[in-house]
Amino acid sequence: MSSFPVSGELAVRAAEVLARLGADAPSSPDGPVVSRSPITGEVIGRLEASTAREVDDAISSAARTFTDWRLVPAPQRGAVVARLGQLLTEHKDDLAYLVTVEAGKVTSEALGEVQEMIDICQFAVGLSRQLYGKTMASERPGHRLSETWHPLGVVGVISAFNFPVAVWSWNTAIALVAGDTVVWKPSEITPLTALACDALLRRAAADVGAPAGIHHLIQGPREVGERLVDDPRVALLSATGSVRMGREIGPRVAARFGRSLLELGGNNGAVVTEHADLDLAVRGIVFSAAGTAGQRCTSLRRLIVHSSVADELVDRIGKAYEQLPIGSPLDETTLVGPLVHRAAFTAFEDALAKAKADGGEIVTGGGTRFADQLDDAYYVEPALVRMPAQTSVVHEETFAPILYVLTYDDFDDAIALHNEVPQGLSSAIFTTNQREAERFLSADGSDCGIANVNLGTSGAEIGGAFGGEKETGGGRESGSDAWKTYMRRSTNTVNYSTELPLAQGVNFL
């Protein structure tokens, strides 16, 4: 039986951690922004929501600061991010603790999320000396044609609870070296981690002499984020969340001709062919489907298995599921922690009920744990469900550990099943057949923004651009050339001749 912290222990330790990180502990006993730990369900902090005036002041300050920050040489801007990376390294354990307490991640995953922040800081510092443009061949003699990249403006960041610090760092580290300023509205479920990150960045800015106005934190419910969405001074709105949220945000930002970077739902699938290494597949599948209690946007939801190996694979996954340690994420032996709140638990139960109504068979899991010990914390057994077809419930993303299993006989059918859902974030194939692997990565293979071979759908590295297609929103964050989203391009033509030829051979005078 898992051991849980005694009442009040989480709140006391969270306050101590915040103090070490230089953040003020929440001191509003009736504040509407509530940090409730999914570990025990108890409230560990309350904050006041940012007022309309405070949001306007934050955007105004960010806009004013931008006019000077954009002129600071990019390598000097990178110094802030370098210092942030150092502070994150020094305080890795403390920040990971807050991630565990507020998001419910097991210790190793929380530490991994902070490491991801450190990694993106290192990437961004290197990027600060590599914001390259191009020189193109001009068709006119005595002319030079090139492009340059310039800072964009104020970047609004709306982040979700499941990666409460990493996604902020992806956006903020890149935006700062690009010459932008940032206004961050975190999930109202994880306000304490946001206080910690803001304190560390403010300290980093002070240590290197950068203006405090390069970053602002606003907290509160949906209405607070809507002010970022609708303010014309916010040049780029980066939002991570549900497809429903994206449907509302996208048109509103577009209506004011702003830019949006949307990271939305991911109903991720993996194909397992008859040529797969099943030992490897089981390990990759179990982590992708059950890790973080199925609450990653890249969590594996659909398993599309060749009929010749389906029974064996399902049996092996089922046995692995039954051995997963479920309990308090503060216990280092735990691999599956809690769902974030009651609504997530209700969605889990509703999805399983729909799956059974559609003819699905629950192979293992689907039960609850510790309900007799905890009143408002929700621990579930990851569910493995065999489905006769890809029904409507399989087309929906349920943010919980449910893995639907479908079978196929023809590889074309496997690709079609995989691509049939409206989301397009992450995907995987397990095979030792090169033709199958290459087909999956080709233009008529996976239609997702991320496609993996012989590893699961979750656990992306920061060096590649992260994001997906279709209802996932099309945004790209983190590595590769995702930095271009945070800058504006200028095409430049210089005439160093004494003539004035026009393009395309046009004669005017």
mmCIF file of N, CA, C and O in Angstrom, residues 165-229:
data_model
loop_
_atom_site.group_PDB
_atom_site.id
_atom_site.type_symbol
_atom_site.label_atom_id
_atom_site.label_comp_id
_atom_site.label_asym_id
_atom_site.label_seq_id
_atom_site.Cartn_x
_atom_site.Cartn_y
_atom_site.Cartn_z
ATOM 1 N N VAL A 165 6.316 23.413 -16.677
ATOM 2 C CA VAL A 165 7.506 24.251 -16.775
ATOM 3 C C VAL A 165 8.226 24.097 -18.108
ATOM 4 O O VAL A 165 8.775 25.061 -18.647
ATOM 5 N N ALA A 166 8.237 22.907 -18.688
ATOM 6 C CA ALA A 166 9.017 22.679 -19.905
ATOM 7 C C ALA A 166 8.488 23.482 -21.084
ATOM 8 O O ALA A 166 9.254 24.117 -21.815
ATOM 9 N N VAL A 167 7.171 23.481 -21.280
ATOM 10 C CA VAL A 167 6.609 24.189 -22.432
ATOM 11 C C VAL A 167 6.839 25.687 -22.310
ATOM 12 O O VAL A 167 7.110 26.371 -23.298
ATOM 13 N N TRP A 168 6.741 26.206 -21.088
ATOM 14 C CA TRP A 168 7.082 27.629 -20.879
ATOM 15 C C TRP A 168 8.517 27.890 -21.308
ATOM 16 O O TRP A 168 8.803 28.885 -21.983
ATOM 17 N N SER A 169 9.429 27.005 -20.930
ATOM 18 C CA SER A 169 10.843 27.236 -21.252
ATOM 19 C C SER A 169 11.102 27.134 -22.747
ATOM 20 O O SER A 169 11.921 27.880 -23.280
ATOM 21 N N TRP A 170 10.421 26.213 -23.438
ATOM 22 C CA TRP A 170 10.579 26.134 -24.898
ATOM 23 C C TRP A 170 10.318 27.491 -25.530
ATOM 24 O O TRP A 170 11.096 27.970 -26.367
ATOM 25 N N ASN A 171 9.187 28.075 -25.145
ATOM 26 C CA ASN A 171 8.784 29.350 -25.740
ATOM 27 C C ASN A 171 9.651 30.509 -25.256
ATOM 28 O O ASN A 171 10.109 31.330 -26.051
ATOM 29 N N THR A 172 9.890 30.560 -23.962
ATOM 30 C CA THR A 172 10.560 31.722 -23.388
ATOM 31 C C THR A 172 12.028 31.787 -23.769
ATOM 32 O O THR A 172 12.546 32.863 -24.112
ATOM 33 N N ALA A 173 12.730 30.661 -23.710
ATOM 34 C CA ALA A 173 14.150 30.671 -24.049
ATOM 35 C C ALA A 173 14.362 31.116 -25.485
ATOM 36 O O ALA A 173 15.248 31.940 -25.780
ATOM 37 N N ILE A 174 13.563 30.579 -26.404
ATOM 38 C CA ILE A 174 13.705 30.948 -27.818
ATOM 39 C C ILE A 174 13.265 32.385 -28.042
ATOM 40 O O ILE A 174 13.928 33.158 -28.753
ATOM 41 N N ALA A 175 12.146 32.779 -27.442
ATOM 42 C CA ALA A 175 11.649 34.141 -27.633
ATOM 43 C C ALA A 175 12.661 35.180 -27.141
ATOM 44 O O ALA A 175 12.883 36.208 -27.807
ATOM 45 N N LEU A 176 13.279 34.941 -26.004
ATOM 46 C CA LEU A 176 14.211 35.925 -25.459
ATOM 47 C C LEU A 176 15.446 36.089 -26.336
ATOM 48 O O LEU A 176 15.894 37.217 -26.579
ATOM 49 N N VAL A 177 16.016 34.989 -26.821
ATOM 50 C CA VAL A 177 17.191 35.155 -27.687
ATOM 51 C C VAL A 177 16.786 35.734 -29.040
ATOM 52 O O VAL A 177 17.595 36.400 -29.699
ATOM 53 N N ALA A 178 15.536 35.539 -29.432
ATOM 54 C CA ALA A 178 15.054 36.131 -30.684
ATOM 55 C C ALA A 178 14.819 37.630 -30.553
ATOM 56 O O ALA A 178 14.607 38.315 -31.559
ATOM 57 N N GLY A 179 14.848 38.142 -29.321
ATOM 58 C CA GLY A 179 14.660 39.574 -29.098
ATOM 59 C C GLY A 179 13.258 39.962 -28.709
ATOM 60 O O GLY A 179 12.914 41.148 -28.693
ATOM 61 N N ASP A 180 12.427 38.981 -28.380
ATOM 62 C CA ASP A 180 11.054 39.240 -27.973
ATOM 63 C C ASP A 180 10.953 39.357 -26.456
ATOM 64 O O ASP A 180 11.848 38.931 -25.723
ATOM 65 N N THR A 181 9.846 39.879 -25.989
ATOM 66 C CA THR A 181 9.514 39.850 -24.573
ATOM 67 C C THR A 181 8.323 38.915 -24.390
ATOM 68 O O THR A 181 7.609 38.614 -25.347
ATOM 69 N N VAL A 182 8.100 38.464 -23.156
ATOM 70 C CA VAL A 182 7.138 37.385 -22.910
ATOM 71 C C VAL A 182 6.172 37.761 -21.795
ATOM 72 O O VAL A 182 6.567 38.315 -20.768
ATOM 73 N N VAL A 183 4.894 37.444 -22.022
ATOM 74 C CA VAL A 183 3.876 37.490 -20.974
ATOM 75 C C VAL A 183 3.298 36.084 -20.872
ATOM 76 O O VAL A 183 2.781 35.550 -21.848
ATOM 77 N N TRP A 184 3.394 35.497 -19.688
ATOM 78 C CA TRP A 184 3.050 34.080 -19.503
ATOM 79 C C TRP A 184 1.810 33.931 -18.632
ATOM 80 O O TRP A 184 1.749 34.447 -17.521
ATOM 81 N N LYS A 185 0.841 33.180 -19.166
ATOM 82 C CA LYS A 185 -0.328 32.795 -18.400
ATOM 83 C C LYS A 185 -0.297 31.263 -18.260
ATOM 84 O O LYS A 185 -0.653 30.535 -19.186
ATOM 85 N N PRO A 186 0.148 30.744 -17.102
ATOM 86 C CA PRO A 186 0.213 29.294 -16.914
ATOM 87 C C PRO A 186 -1.161 28.709 -16.623
ATOM 88 O O PRO A 186 -2.136 29.438 -16.396
ATOM 89 N N SER A 187 -1.240 27.400 -16.591
ATOM 90 C CA SER A 187 -2.469 26.732 -16.165
ATOM 91 C C SER A 187 -2.794 27.149 -14.746
ATOM 92 O O SER A 187 -1.915 27.219 -13.885
ATOM 93 N N GLU A 188 -4.074 27.387 -14.483
ATOM 94 C CA GLU A 188 -4.451 27.758 -13.124
ATOM 95 C C GLU A 188 -4.354 26.562 -12.178
ATOM 96 O O GLU A 188 -4.450 26.719 -10.957
ATOM 97 N N ILE A 189 -4.110 25.361 -12.729
ATOM 98 C CA ILE A 189 -3.926 24.177 -11.894
ATOM 99 C C ILE A 189 -2.531 24.144 -11.279
ATOM 100 O O ILE A 189 -2.317 23.565 -10.220
ATOM 101 N N THR A 190 -1.561 24.795 -11.940
ATOM 102 C CA THR A 190 -0.163 24.718 -11.491
ATOM 103 C C THR A 190 0.438 26.105 -11.264
ATOM 104 O O THR A 190 1.449 26.472 -11.873
ATOM 105 N N PRO A 191 -0.124 26.901 -10.379
ATOM 106 C CA PRO A 191 0.382 28.274 -10.190
ATOM 107 C C PRO A 191 1.705 28.354 -9.435
ATOM 108 O O PRO A 191 2.452 29.312 -9.613
ATOM 109 N N LEU A 192 1.999 27.368 -8.585
ATOM 110 C CA LEU A 192 3.223 27.456 -7.784
ATOM 111 C C LEU A 192 4.466 27.237 -8.627
ATOM 112 O O LEU A 192 5.486 27.919 -8.442
ATOM 113 N N THR A 193 4.419 26.293 -9.564
ATOM 114 C CA THR A 193 5.569 26.100 -10.448
ATOM 115 C C THR A 193 5.815 27.353 -11.271
ATOM 116 O O THR A 193 6.961 27.684 -11.576
ATOM 117 N N ALA A 194 4.734 28.048 -11.619
ATOM 118 C CA ALA A 194 4.883 29.286 -12.386
ATOM 119 C C ALA A 194 5.570 30.362 -11.556
ATOM 120 O O ALA A 194 6.444 31.093 -12.049
ATOM 121 N N LEU A 195 5.191 30.482 -10.282
ATOM 122 C CA LEU A 195 5.866 31.440 -9.401
ATOM 123 C C LEU A 195 7.360 31.146 -9.333
ATOM 124 O O LEU A 195 8.196 32.057 -9.366
ATOM 125 N N ALA A 196 7.697 29.864 -9.254
ATOM 126 C CA ALA A 196 9.105 29.474 -9.149
ATOM 127 C C ALA A 196 9.874 29.832 -10.410
ATOM 128 O O ALA A 196 10.981 30.390 -10.349
ATOM 129 N N CYS A 197 9.307 29.517 -11.572
ATOM 130 C CA CYS A 197 9.996 29.814 -12.839
ATOM 131 C C CYS A 197 10.175 31.309 -13.033
ATOM 132 O O CYS A 197 11.243 31.770 -13.452
ATOM 133 N N ASP A 198 9.146 32.076 -12.726
ATOM 134 C CA ASP A 198 9.230 33.529 -12.874
ATOM 135 C C ASP A 198 10.307 34.099 -11.961
ATOM 136 O O ASP A 198 11.075 34.981 -12.363
ATOM 137 N N ALA A 199 10.390 33.582 -10.738
ATOM 138 C CA ALA A 199 11.412 34.068 -9.801
ATOM 139 C C ALA A 199 12.812 33.766 -10.312
ATOM 140 O O ALA A 199 13.717 34.613 -10.231
ATOM 141 N N LEU A 200 13.016 32.567 -10.848
ATOM 142 C CA LEU A 200 14.336 32.206 -11.365
ATOM 143 C C LEU A 200 14.720 33.061 -12.567
ATOM 144 O O LEU A 200 15.871 33.482 -12.709
ATOM 145 N N LEU A 201 13.755 33.344 -13.445
ATOM 146 C CA LEU A 201 14.079 34.173 -14.605
ATOM 147 C C LEU A 201 14.338 35.613 -14.205
ATOM 148 O O LEU A 201 15.249 36.267 -14.739
ATOM 149 N N ARG A 202 13.587 36.121 -13.255
ATOM 150 C CA ARG A 202 13.841 37.483 -12.783
ATOM 151 C C ARG A 202 15.239 37.580 -12.168
ATOM 152 O O ARG A 202 15.947 38.578 -12.361
ATOM 153 N N ARG A 203 15.613 36.544 -11.450
ATOM 154 C CA ARG A 203 16.956 36.527 -10.865
ATOM 155 C C ARG A 203 18.023 36.457 -11.958
ATOM 156 O O ARG A 203 19.048 37.157 -11.889
ATOM 157 N N ALA A 204 17.778 35.637 -12.974
ATOM 158 C CA ALA A 204 18.734 35.532 -14.076
ATOM 159 C C ALA A 204 18.901 36.876 -14.773
ATOM 160 O O ALA A 204 20.025 37.292 -15.101
ATOM 161 N N ALA A 205 17.785 37.578 -15.002
ATOM 162 C CA ALA A 205 17.851 38.881 -15.658
ATOM 163 C C ALA A 205 18.637 39.881 -14.815
ATOM 164 O O ALA A 205 19.479 40.633 -15.335
ATOM 165 N N ALA A 206 18.378 39.886 -13.525
ATOM 166 C CA ALA A 206 19.096 40.813 -12.643
ATOM 167 C C ALA A 206 20.585 40.496 -12.606
ATOM 168 O O ALA A 206 21.427 41.401 -12.599
ATOM 169 N N ASP A 207 20.918 39.211 -12.611
ATOM 170 C CA ASP A 207 22.331 38.813 -12.521
ATOM 171 C C ASP A 207 23.153 39.267 -13.725
ATOM 172 O O ASP A 207 24.355 39.527 -13.596
ATOM 173 N N VAL A 208 22.516 39.360 -14.901
ATOM 174 C CA VAL A 208 23.262 39.749 -16.103
ATOM 175 C C VAL A 208 22.942 41.167 -16.553
ATOM 176 O O VAL A 208 23.411 41.614 -17.604
ATOM 177 N N GLY A 209 22.131 41.869 -15.773
ATOM 178 C CA GLY A 209 21.829 43.256 -16.088
ATOM 179 C C GLY A 209 20.787 43.448 -17.169
ATOM 180 O O GLY A 209 20.725 44.511 -17.794
ATOM 181 N N ALA A 210 19.940 42.464 -17.387
ATOM 182 C CA ALA A 210 18.861 42.586 -18.374
ATOM 183 C C ALA A 210 17.645 43.237 -17.727
ATOM 184 O O ALA A 210 17.446 43.124 -16.506
ATOM 185 N N PRO A 211 16.807 43.919 -18.481
ATOM 186 C CA PRO A 211 15.640 44.576 -17.894
ATOM 187 C C PRO A 211 14.620 43.579 -17.366
ATOM 188 O O PRO A 211 14.384 42.528 -17.985
ATOM 189 N N ALA A 212 13.996 43.909 -16.245
ATOM 190 C CA ALA A 212 12.998 43.014 -15.652
ATOM 191 C C ALA A 212 11.781 42.848 -16.547
ATOM 192 O O ALA A 212 11.095 41.832 -16.501
ATOM 193 N N GLY A 213 11.518 43.837 -17.381
ATOM 194 C CA GLY A 213 10.319 43.818 -18.218
ATOM 195 C C GLY A 213 10.347 42.834 -19.370
ATOM 196 O O GLY A 213 9.386 42.766 -20.137
ATOM 197 N N ILE A 214 11.416 42.049 -19.493
ATOM 198 C CA ILE A 214 11.439 41.065 -20.582
ATOM 199 C C ILE A 214 10.473 39.913 -20.318
ATOM 200 O O ILE A 214 10.121 39.169 -21.235
ATOM 201 N N HIS A 215 10.031 39.754 -19.058
ATOM 202 C CA HIS A 215 9.122 38.653 -18.736
ATOM 203 C C HIS A 215 8.116 39.083 -17.682
ATOM 204 O O HIS A 215 8.466 39.748 -16.705
ATOM 205 N N HIS A 216 6.855 38.699 -17.902
ATOM 206 C CA HIS A 216 5.797 38.994 -16.942
ATOM 207 C C HIS A 216 4.945 37.752 -16.747
ATOM 208 O O HIS A 216 4.647 37.024 -17.699
ATOM 209 N N LEU A 217 4.530 37.526 -15.509
ATOM 210 C CA LEU A 217 3.662 36.402 -15.154
ATOM 211 C C LEU A 217 2.292 36.931 -14.767
ATOM 212 O O LEU A 217 2.180 37.836 -13.929
ATOM 213 N N ILE A 218 1.267 36.370 -15.393
ATOM 214 C CA ILE A 218 -0.111 36.671 -14.995
ATOM 215 C C ILE A 218 -0.776 35.345 -14.641
ATOM 216 O O ILE A 218 -0.474 34.313 -15.234
ATOM 217 N N GLN A 219 -1.659 35.371 -13.675
ATOM 218 C CA GLN A 219 -2.281 34.130 -13.207
ATOM 219 C C GLN A 219 -3.784 34.296 -13.128
ATOM 220 O O GLN A 219 -4.302 35.384 -12.888
ATOM 221 N N GLY A 220 -4.493 33.173 -13.328
ATOM 222 C CA GLY A 220 -5.929 33.217 -13.162
ATOM 223 C C GLY A 220 -6.668 32.329 -14.130
ATOM 224 O O GLY A 220 -6.073 31.519 -14.848
ATOM 225 N N PRO A 221 -7.981 32.485 -14.188
ATOM 226 C CA PRO A 221 -8.818 31.630 -15.023
ATOM 227 C C PRO A 221 -8.771 32.017 -16.490
ATOM 228 O O PRO A 221 -7.970 32.856 -16.922
ATOM 229 N N ARG A 222 -9.648 31.429 -17.232
ATOM 230 C CA ARG A 222 -9.704 31.601 -18.687
ATOM 231 C C ARG A 222 -9.727 33.066 -19.107
ATOM 232 O O ARG A 222 -9.090 33.451 -20.087
ATOM 233 N N GLU A 223 -10.472 33.879 -18.371
ATOM 234 C CA GLU A 223 -10.622 35.279 -18.760
ATOM 235 C C GLU A 223 -9.281 36.009 -18.798
ATOM 236 O O GLU A 223 -9.093 36.935 -19.605
ATOM 237 N N VAL A 224 -8.362 35.621 -17.942
ATOM 238 C CA VAL A 224 -7.040 36.241 -17.934
ATOM 239 C C VAL A 224 -6.310 35.927 -19.236
ATOM 240 O O VAL A 224 -5.710 36.804 -19.870
ATOM 241 N N GLY A 225 -6.375 34.675 -19.667
ATOM 242 C CA GLY A 225 -5.746 34.301 -20.926
ATOM 243 C C GLY A 225 -6.393 34.955 -22.130
ATOM 244 O O GLY A 225 -5.712 35.276 -23.116
ATOM 245 N N GLU A 226 -7.706 35.177 -22.055
ATOM 246 C CA GLU A 226 -8.402 35.798 -23.186
ATOM 247 C C GLU A 226 -7.898 37.208 -23.459
ATOM 248 O O GLU A 226 -7.930 37.674 -24.603
ATOM 249 N N ARG A 227 -7.434 37.878 -22.432
ATOM 250 C CA ARG A 227 -6.906 39.228 -22.641
ATOM 251 C C ARG A 227 -5.618 39.188 -23.469
ATOM 252 O O ARG A 227 -5.349 40.097 -24.253
ATOM 253 N N LEU A 228 -4.829 38.125 -23.288
ATOM 254 C CA LEU A 228 -3.661 37.946 -24.146
ATOM 255 C C LEU A 228 -4.079 37.648 -25.576
ATOM 256 O O LEU A 228 -3.487 38.143 -26.534
ATOM 257 N N VAL A 229 -5.092 36.817 -25.713
ATOM 258 C CA VAL A 229 -5.558 36.410 -27.035
ATOM 259 C C VAL A 229 -6.006 37.605 -27.857
ATOM 260 O O VAL A 229 -5.703 37.714 -29.055
#
